mmCIF file of C-alpha atoms in Angstrom:
data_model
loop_
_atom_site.group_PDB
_atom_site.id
_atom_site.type_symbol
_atom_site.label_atom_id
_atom_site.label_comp_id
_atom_site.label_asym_id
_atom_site.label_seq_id
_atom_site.Cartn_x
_atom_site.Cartn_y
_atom_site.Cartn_z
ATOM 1 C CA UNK A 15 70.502 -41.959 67.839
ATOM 2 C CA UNK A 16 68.645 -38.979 67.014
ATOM 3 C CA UNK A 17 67.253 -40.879 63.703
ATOM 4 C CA UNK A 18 64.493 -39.515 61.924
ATOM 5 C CA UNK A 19 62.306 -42.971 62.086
ATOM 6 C CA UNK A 20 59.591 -43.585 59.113
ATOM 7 C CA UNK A 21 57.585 -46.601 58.028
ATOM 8 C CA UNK A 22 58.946 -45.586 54.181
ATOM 9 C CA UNK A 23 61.319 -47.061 52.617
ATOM 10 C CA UNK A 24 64.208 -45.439 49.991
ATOM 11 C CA UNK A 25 62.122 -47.194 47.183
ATOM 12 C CA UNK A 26 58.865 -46.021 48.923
ATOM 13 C CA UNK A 27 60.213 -42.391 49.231
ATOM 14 C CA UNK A 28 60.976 -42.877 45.694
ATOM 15 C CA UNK A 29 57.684 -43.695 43.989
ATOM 16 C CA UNK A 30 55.758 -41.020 46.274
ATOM 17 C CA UNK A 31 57.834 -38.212 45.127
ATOM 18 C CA UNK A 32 57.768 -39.492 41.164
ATOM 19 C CA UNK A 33 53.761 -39.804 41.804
ATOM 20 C CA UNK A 34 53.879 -36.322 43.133
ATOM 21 C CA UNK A 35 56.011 -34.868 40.850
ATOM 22 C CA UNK A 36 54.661 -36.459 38.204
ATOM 23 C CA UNK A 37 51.042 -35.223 39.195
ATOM 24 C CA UNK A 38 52.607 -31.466 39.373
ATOM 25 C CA UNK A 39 53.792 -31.803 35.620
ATOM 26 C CA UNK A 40 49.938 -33.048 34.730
ATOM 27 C CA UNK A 41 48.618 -29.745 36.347
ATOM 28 C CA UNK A 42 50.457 -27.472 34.555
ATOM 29 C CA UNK A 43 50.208 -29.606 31.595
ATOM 30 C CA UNK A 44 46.458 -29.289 32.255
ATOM 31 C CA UNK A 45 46.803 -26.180 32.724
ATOM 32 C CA UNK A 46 48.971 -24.753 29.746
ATOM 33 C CA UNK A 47 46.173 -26.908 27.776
ATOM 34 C CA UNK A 48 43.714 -24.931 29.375
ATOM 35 C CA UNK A 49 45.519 -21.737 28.593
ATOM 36 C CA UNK A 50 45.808 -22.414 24.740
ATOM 37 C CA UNK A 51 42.047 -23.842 24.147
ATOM 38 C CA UNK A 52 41.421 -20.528 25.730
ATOM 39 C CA UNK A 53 43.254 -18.445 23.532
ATOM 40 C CA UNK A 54 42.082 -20.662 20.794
ATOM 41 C CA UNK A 55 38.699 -20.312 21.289
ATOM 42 C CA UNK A 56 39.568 -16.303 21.830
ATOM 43 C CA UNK A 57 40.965 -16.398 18.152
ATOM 44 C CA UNK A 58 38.372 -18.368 16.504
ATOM 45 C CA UNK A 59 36.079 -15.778 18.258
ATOM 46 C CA UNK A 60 38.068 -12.851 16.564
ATOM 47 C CA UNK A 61 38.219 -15.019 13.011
ATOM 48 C CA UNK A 62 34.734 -14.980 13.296
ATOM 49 C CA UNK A 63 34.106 -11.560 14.070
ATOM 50 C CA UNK A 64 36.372 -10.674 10.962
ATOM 51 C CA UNK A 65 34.379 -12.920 8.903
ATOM 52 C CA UNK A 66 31.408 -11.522 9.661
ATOM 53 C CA UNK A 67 32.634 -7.678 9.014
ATOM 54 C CA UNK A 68 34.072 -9.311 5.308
ATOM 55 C CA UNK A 69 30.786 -10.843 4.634
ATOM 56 C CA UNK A 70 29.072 -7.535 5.719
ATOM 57 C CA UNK A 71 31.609 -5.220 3.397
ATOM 58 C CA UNK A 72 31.210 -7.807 0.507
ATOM 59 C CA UNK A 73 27.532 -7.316 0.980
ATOM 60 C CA UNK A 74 27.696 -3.319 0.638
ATOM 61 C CA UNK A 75 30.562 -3.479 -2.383
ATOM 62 C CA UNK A 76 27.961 -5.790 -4.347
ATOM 63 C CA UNK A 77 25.158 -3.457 -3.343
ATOM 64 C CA UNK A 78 27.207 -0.678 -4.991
ATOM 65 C CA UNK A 79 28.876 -1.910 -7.938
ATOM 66 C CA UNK A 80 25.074 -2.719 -8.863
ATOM 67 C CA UNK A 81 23.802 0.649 -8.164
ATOM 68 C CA UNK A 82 26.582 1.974 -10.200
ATOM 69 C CA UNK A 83 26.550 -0.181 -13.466
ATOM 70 C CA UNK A 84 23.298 -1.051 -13.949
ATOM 71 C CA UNK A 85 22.037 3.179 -13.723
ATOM 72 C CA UNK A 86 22.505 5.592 -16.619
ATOM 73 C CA UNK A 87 22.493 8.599 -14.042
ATOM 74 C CA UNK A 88 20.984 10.613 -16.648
ATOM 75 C CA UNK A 89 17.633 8.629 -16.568
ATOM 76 C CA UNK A 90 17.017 9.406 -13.232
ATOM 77 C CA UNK A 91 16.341 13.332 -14.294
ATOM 78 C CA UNK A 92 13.537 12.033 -16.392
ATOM 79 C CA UNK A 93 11.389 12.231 -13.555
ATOM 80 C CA UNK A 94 10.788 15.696 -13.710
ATOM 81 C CA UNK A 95 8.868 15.653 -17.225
ATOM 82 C CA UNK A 96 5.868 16.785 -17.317
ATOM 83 C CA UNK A 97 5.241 15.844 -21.477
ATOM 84 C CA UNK A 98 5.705 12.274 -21.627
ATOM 85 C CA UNK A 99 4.318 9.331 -20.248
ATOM 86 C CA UNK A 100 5.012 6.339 -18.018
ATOM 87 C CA UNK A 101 5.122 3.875 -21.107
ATOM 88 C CA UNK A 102 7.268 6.656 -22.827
ATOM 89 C CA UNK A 103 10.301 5.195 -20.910
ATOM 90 C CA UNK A 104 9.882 1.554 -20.316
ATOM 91 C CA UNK A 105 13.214 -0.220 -21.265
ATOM 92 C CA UNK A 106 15.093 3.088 -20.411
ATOM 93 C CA UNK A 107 14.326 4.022 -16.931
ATOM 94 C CA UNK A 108 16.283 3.325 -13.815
ATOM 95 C CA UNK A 109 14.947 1.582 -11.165
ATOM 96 C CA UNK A 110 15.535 2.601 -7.545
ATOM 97 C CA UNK A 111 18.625 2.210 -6.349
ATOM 98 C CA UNK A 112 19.165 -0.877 -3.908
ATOM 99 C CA UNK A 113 19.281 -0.194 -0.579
ATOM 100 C CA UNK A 114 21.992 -1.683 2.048
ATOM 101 C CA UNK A 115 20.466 -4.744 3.940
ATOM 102 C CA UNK A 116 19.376 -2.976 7.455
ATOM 103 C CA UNK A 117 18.935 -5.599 9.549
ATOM 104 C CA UNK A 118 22.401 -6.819 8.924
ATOM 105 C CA UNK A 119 23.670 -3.132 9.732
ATOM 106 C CA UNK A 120 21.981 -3.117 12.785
ATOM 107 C CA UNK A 121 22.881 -6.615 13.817
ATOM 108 C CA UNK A 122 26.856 -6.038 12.823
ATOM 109 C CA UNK A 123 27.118 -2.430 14.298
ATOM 110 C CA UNK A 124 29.292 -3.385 17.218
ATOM 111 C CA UNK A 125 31.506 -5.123 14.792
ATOM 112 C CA UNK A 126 32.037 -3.035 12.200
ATOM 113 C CA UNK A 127 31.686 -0.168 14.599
ATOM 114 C CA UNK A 128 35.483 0.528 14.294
ATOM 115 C CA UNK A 129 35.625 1.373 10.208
ATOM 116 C CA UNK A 130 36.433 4.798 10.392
ATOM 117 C CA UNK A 131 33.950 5.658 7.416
ATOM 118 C CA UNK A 132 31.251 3.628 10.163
ATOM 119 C CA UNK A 133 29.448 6.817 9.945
ATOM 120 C CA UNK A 134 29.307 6.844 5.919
ATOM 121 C CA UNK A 135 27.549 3.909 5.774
ATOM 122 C CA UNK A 136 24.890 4.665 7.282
ATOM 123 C CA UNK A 137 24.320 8.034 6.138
ATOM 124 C CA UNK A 138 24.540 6.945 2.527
ATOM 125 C CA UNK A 139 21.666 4.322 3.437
ATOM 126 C CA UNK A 140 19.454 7.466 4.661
ATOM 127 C CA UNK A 141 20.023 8.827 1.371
ATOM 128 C CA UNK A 142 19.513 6.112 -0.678
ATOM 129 C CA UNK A 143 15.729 5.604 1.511
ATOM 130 C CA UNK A 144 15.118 9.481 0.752
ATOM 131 C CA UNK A 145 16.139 9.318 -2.816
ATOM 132 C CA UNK A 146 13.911 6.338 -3.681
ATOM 133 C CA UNK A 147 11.247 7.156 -2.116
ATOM 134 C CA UNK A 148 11.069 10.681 -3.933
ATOM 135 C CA UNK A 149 12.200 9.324 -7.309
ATOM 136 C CA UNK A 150 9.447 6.131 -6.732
ATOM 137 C CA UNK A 151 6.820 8.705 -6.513
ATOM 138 C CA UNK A 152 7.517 10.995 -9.751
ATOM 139 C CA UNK A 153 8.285 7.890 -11.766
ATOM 140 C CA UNK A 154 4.862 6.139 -11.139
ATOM 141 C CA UNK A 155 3.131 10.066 -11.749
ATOM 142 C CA UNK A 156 4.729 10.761 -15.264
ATOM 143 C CA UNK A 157 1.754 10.443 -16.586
ATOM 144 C CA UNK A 158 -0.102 12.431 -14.477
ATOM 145 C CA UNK A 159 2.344 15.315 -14.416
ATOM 146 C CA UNK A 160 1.215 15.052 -18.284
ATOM 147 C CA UNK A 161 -2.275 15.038 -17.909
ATOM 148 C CA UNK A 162 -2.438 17.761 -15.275
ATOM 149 C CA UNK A 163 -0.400 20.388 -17.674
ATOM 150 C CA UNK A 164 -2.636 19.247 -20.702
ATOM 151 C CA UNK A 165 -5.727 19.620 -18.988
ATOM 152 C CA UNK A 166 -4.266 22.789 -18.059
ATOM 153 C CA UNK A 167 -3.638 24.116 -21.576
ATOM 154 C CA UNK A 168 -6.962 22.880 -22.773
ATOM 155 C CA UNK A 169 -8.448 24.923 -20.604
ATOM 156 C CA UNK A 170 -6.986 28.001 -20.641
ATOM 157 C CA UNK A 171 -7.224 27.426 -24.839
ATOM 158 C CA UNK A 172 -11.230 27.478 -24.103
ATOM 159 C CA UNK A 173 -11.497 30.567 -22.677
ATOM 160 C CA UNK A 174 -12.920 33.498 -24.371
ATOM 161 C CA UNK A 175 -10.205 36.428 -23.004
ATOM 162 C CA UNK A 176 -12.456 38.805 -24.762
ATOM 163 C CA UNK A 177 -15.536 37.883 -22.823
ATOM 164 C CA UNK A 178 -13.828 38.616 -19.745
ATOM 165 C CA UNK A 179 -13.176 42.334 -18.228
ATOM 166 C CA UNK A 180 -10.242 43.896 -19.784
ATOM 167 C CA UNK A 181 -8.163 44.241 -16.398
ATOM 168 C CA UNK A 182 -8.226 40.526 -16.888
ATOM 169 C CA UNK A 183 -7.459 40.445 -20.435
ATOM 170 C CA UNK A 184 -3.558 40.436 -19.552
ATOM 171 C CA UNK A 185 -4.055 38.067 -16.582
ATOM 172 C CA UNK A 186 -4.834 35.352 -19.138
ATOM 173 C CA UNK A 187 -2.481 36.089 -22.089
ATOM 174 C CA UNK A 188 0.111 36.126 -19.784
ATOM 175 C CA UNK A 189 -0.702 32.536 -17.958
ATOM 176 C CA UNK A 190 -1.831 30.650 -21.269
ATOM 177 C CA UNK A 191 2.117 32.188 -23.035
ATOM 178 C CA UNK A 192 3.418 30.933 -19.098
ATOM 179 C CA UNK A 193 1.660 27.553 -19.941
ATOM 180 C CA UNK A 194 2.423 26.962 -23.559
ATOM 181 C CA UNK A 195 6.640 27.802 -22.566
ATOM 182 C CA UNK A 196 6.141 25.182 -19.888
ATOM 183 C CA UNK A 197 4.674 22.500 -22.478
ATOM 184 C CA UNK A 198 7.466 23.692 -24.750
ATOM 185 C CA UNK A 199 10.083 23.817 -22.117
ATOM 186 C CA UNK A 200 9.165 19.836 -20.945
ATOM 187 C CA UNK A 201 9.848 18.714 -24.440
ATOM 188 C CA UNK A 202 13.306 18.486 -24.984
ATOM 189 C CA UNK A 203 14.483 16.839 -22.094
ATOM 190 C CA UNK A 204 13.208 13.166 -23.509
ATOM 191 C CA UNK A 205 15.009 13.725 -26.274
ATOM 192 C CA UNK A 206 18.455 14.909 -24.362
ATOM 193 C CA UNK A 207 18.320 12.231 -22.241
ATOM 194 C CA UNK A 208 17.539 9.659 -24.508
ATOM 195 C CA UNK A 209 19.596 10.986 -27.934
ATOM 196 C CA UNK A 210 21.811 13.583 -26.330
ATOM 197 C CA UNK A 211 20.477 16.193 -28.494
ATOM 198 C CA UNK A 212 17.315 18.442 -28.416
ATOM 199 C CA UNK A 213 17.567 21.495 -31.355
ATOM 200 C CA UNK A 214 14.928 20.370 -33.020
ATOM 201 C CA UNK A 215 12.543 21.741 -30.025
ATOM 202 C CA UNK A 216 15.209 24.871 -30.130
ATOM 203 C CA UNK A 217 13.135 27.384 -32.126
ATOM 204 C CA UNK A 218 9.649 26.502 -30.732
ATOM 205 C CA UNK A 219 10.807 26.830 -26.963
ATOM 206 C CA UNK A 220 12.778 30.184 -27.810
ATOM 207 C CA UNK A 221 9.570 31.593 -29.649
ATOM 208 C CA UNK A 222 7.463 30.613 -27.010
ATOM 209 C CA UNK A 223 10.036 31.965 -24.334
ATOM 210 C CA UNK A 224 9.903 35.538 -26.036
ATOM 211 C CA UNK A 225 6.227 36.093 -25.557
ATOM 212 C CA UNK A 226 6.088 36.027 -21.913
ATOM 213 C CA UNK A 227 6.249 39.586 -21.255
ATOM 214 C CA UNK A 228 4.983 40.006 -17.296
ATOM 215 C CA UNK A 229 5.763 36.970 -15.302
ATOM 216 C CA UNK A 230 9.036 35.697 -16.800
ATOM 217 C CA UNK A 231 10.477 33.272 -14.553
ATOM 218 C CA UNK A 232 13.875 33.882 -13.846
ATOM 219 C CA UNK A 233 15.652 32.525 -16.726
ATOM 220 C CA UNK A 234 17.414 34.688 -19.607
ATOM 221 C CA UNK A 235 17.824 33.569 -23.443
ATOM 222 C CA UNK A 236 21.926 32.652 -22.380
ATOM 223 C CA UNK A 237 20.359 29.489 -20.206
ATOM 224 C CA UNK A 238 18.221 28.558 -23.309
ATOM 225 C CA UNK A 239 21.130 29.036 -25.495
ATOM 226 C CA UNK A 240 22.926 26.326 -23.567
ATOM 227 C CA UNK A 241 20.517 23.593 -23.441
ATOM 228 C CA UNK A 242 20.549 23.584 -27.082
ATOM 229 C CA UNK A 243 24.326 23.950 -27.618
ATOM 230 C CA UNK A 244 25.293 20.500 -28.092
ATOM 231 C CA UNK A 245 28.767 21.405 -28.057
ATOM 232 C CA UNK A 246 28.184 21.513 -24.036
ATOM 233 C CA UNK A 247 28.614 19.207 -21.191
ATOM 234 C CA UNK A 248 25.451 16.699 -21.516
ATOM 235 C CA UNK A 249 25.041 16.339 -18.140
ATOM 236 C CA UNK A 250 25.276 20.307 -17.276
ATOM 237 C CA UNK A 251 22.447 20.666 -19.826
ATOM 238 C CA UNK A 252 20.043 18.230 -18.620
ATOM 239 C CA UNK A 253 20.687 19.860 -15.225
ATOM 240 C CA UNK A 254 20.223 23.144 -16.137
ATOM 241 C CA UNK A 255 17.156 22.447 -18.306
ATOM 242 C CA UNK A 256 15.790 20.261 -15.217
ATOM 243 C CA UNK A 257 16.460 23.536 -13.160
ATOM 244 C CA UNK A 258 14.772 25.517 -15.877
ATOM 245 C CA UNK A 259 11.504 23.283 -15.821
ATOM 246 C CA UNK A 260 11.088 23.568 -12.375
ATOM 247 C CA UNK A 261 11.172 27.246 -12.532
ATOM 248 C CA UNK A 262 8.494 27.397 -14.229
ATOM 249 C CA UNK A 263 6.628 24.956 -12.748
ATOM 250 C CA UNK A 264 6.654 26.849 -9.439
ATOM 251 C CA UNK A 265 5.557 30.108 -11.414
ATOM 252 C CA UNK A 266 2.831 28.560 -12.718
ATOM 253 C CA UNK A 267 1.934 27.140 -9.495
ATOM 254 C CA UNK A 268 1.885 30.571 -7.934
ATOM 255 C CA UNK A 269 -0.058 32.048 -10.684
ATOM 256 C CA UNK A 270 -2.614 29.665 -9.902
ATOM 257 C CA UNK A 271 -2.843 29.973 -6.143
ATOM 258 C CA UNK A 272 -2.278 34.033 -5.880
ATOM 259 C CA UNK A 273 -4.385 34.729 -9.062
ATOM 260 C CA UNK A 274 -8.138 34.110 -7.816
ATOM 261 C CA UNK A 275 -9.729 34.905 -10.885
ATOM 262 C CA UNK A 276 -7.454 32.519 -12.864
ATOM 263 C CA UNK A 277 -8.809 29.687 -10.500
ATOM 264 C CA UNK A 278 -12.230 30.672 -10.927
ATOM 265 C CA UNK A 279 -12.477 30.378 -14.550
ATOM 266 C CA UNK A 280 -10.171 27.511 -15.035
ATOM 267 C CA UNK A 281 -11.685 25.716 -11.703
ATOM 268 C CA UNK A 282 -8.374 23.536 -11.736
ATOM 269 C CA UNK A 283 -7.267 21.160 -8.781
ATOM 270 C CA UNK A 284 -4.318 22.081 -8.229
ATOM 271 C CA UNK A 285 -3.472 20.135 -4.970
ATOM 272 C CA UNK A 286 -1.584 17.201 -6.796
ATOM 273 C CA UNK A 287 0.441 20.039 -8.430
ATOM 274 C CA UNK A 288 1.945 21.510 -5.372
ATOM 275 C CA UNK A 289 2.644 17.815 -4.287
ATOM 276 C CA UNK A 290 4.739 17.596 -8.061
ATOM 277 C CA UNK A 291 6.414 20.634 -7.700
ATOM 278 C CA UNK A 292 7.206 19.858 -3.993
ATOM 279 C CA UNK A 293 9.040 16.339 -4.991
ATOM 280 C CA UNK A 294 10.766 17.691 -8.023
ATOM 281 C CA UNK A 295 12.109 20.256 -5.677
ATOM 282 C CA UNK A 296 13.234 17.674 -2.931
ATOM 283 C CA UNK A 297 14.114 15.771 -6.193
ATOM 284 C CA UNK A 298 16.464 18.953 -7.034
ATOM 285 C CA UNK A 299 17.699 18.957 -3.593
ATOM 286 C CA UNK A 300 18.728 15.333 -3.177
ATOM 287 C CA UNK A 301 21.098 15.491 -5.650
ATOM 288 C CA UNK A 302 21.476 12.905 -7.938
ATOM 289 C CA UNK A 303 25.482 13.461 -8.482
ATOM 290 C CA UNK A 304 26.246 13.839 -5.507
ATOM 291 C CA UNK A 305 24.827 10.379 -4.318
ATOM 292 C CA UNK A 306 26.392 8.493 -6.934
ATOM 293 C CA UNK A 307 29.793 10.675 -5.610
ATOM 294 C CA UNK A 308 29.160 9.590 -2.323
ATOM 295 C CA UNK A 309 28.540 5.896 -3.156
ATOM 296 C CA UNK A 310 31.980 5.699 -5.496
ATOM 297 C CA UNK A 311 33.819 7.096 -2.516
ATOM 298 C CA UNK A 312 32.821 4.469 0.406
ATOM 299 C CA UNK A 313 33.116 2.119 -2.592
ATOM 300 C CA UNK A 314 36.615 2.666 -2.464
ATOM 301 C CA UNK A 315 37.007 2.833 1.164
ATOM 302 C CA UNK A 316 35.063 -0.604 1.429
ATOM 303 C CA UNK A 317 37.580 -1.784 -1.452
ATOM 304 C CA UNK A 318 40.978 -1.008 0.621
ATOM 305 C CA UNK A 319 39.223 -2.245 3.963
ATOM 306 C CA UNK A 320 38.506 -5.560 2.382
ATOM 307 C CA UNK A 321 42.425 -5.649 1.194
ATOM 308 C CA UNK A 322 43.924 -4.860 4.644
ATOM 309 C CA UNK A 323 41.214 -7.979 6.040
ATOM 310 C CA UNK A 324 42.877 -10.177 3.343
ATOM 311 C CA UNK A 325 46.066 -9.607 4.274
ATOM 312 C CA UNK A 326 46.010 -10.596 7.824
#
C-alpha cells in the first residue's frame, strides 16, 4: 500500500542519476574551461599590449641614444655664420636630429597613454620638428648668409662717402665700421667650434669693435674679452659669441630698412636677410641645450619604465 509505483528499476535509477550527475560535472567542467580560455585570452591580450608599449619605448630610447652620440652639440651653433661656407663644414656638421616615428605614436597612444611622462613625449617630438626644420634651413643657406654680407661690404667699399652730402658722410662711416665688425665678428666662431680656440681673430675683431662710434650694438669690450679667454667655459663662449653675432646682425638689418638713403645707394635686397636674421633668432630661441636636456631626461624616464616592464 501507498507505494510509490515506477517502471525504473534500482539499477535503472542508478545509471540515470550517474548520467545526470555525470553531465552536471561536464558543465561546469565546460564551464571552468570556458572561464580560464577567457582569462587566458584576457592575459595574452594584456602581454600583448605590454609588448607593444616595450617595442614602442625601445623605439624612442634608440631614437635618443642616436641623437645624443652621434651630435657634437657645438656644431649645431655653426648655423649662424655668416663667413663660411656650406663645403666649409662637410665631415663636421650635424645632421638633424631624428625624429620619433609618428605614426606609431599615434597608433600606440591609448596604450602608452598611462606613462606619466605621456605628455613629454610628445612635446619633445614638437621640438625636435621645430628645431630641424629651422636648423635645415640655415644649414643649406651658409653660403648665402656669406654671400649676402660680402656683397654687402663690397658695396659699401665702392662708395665714394665724399661724393655724397656731408649729413650723409657719417651715415656711411658708421654702417661700412657696423659691416666690417660683423665680417670680423663671424670669424671666430669656425674656429671655436672646430679648434676650441679663436685669439688669433682677437685683435682684428677688438680693433674693428672700437671704431663704431654711433650705432654700437649692445655689447661692451667685457663680452669680447670672454670669447677670447680660453680659460672659459667653451660652450658659454660659443653662446655668447652666437648671441653677439646676432646682435649685430639685427643692427645692421635695421640700418638698412630705417636708413633710406643707405638703401638707395647700396640698392641691396635685403628680404632674404630679414628671413636669416628671423631663423637665427628662432634658432636662439629654440634652444639647443635645452633640447638635448630635455631628451637626456625622458631618456632616463624611458630607461626605468623599460626596467619596471622587465620585471613583471
Amino acid at each position: 500500500m501507498n507505494k510509490f509505483h515506477t517502471f525504473f528499476e534500482k539499477s535503472d535509477w542508478a545509471s540515470f542519476l550517474g548520467g545526470y550527475i555525470g553531465s552536471g560535472i561536464t558543465l561546469i567542467g565546460i564551464a571552468i574551461q570556458i572561464f580560464y580560455d577567457k582569462k587566458s585570452r584576457q592575459e595574452e591580450k594584456e602581454e600583448e599590449k605590454r609588448k607593444t608599449v616595450i617595442e614602442t619605448l625601445e623605439h624612442l630610447n634608440f631614437v635618443i641614444q642616436k641623437n645624443l652620440s652621434e651630435n657634437n652639440k657645438n656644431w649645431f651653433y655653426i648655423v649662424h655664420s655668416y663667413t663660411i661656407s656650406n663645403w666649409w663644414i662637410r665631415g663636421y656638421e650635424n645632421e638633424a636630429l631624428i625624429e620619433f616615428e609618428q605614426t606609431s605614436l599615434i597608433q600606440n597612444s591609448k596604450l602608452i597613454h598611462n606613462l606619466s611622462f605621456y605628455n613629454d613625449i610628445f612635446e619633445v617630438n614638437k621640438e625636435i620638428i621645430k628645431f630641424n626644420k629651422t636648423y635645415l634651413f640655415l644649414k643649406e643657406n651658409l653660403s648665402k648668409k656669406r654671400a649676402f654680407l660680402e656683397n654687402l661690404e663690397e658695396k659699401i667699399k665702392k662708395i665714394k662717402i665724399e661724393n655724397l652730402p656731408i649729413e650723409n658722410h657719417y651715415i656711411f662711416k658708421e654702417f661700412l665700421n657696423l659691416v666690417t665688425f660683423f665680417s670680423k665678428i663671424s670669424m671666430p666662431l669656425f674656429n671655436l667650434i672646430k679648434d676650441e680656440g679663436c685669439s688669433y681673430y682677437k685683435e682684428k675683431t677688438l680693433n674693428s669693435f672700437n671704431l663704431i662710434k654711433f650705432s654700437t650694438p649692445r655689447i661692451n669690450k667685457s663680452e669680447l674679452d670672454f670669447i677670447f679667454n680660453e680659460k672659459e667655459n667653451l660652450n658659454k663662449r660659443i653662446q655668447k659669441l652666437v648671441n653677439l653675432i646676432n646682435i649685430v646682425a639685427h643692427t645692421v638689418f635695421f640700418d638698412l630698412s630705417s636708413k633710406p638713403i643707405l638703401n638707395e645707394f647700396l640698392n641691396i635686397d635685403f628680404n632674404n636677410f630679414e628671413i636669416f636674421t628671423k631663423f637665427d633668432n628662432d634658432f636662439i630661441h629654440l634652444n639647443i641645450d635645452k633640447l638635448l636636456n630635455d631628451l637626456s631626461e625622458l631618456h632616463i624616464k624611458i630607461l626605468l619604465e623599460l626596467d619596471n616592464n622587465n620585471k613583471i
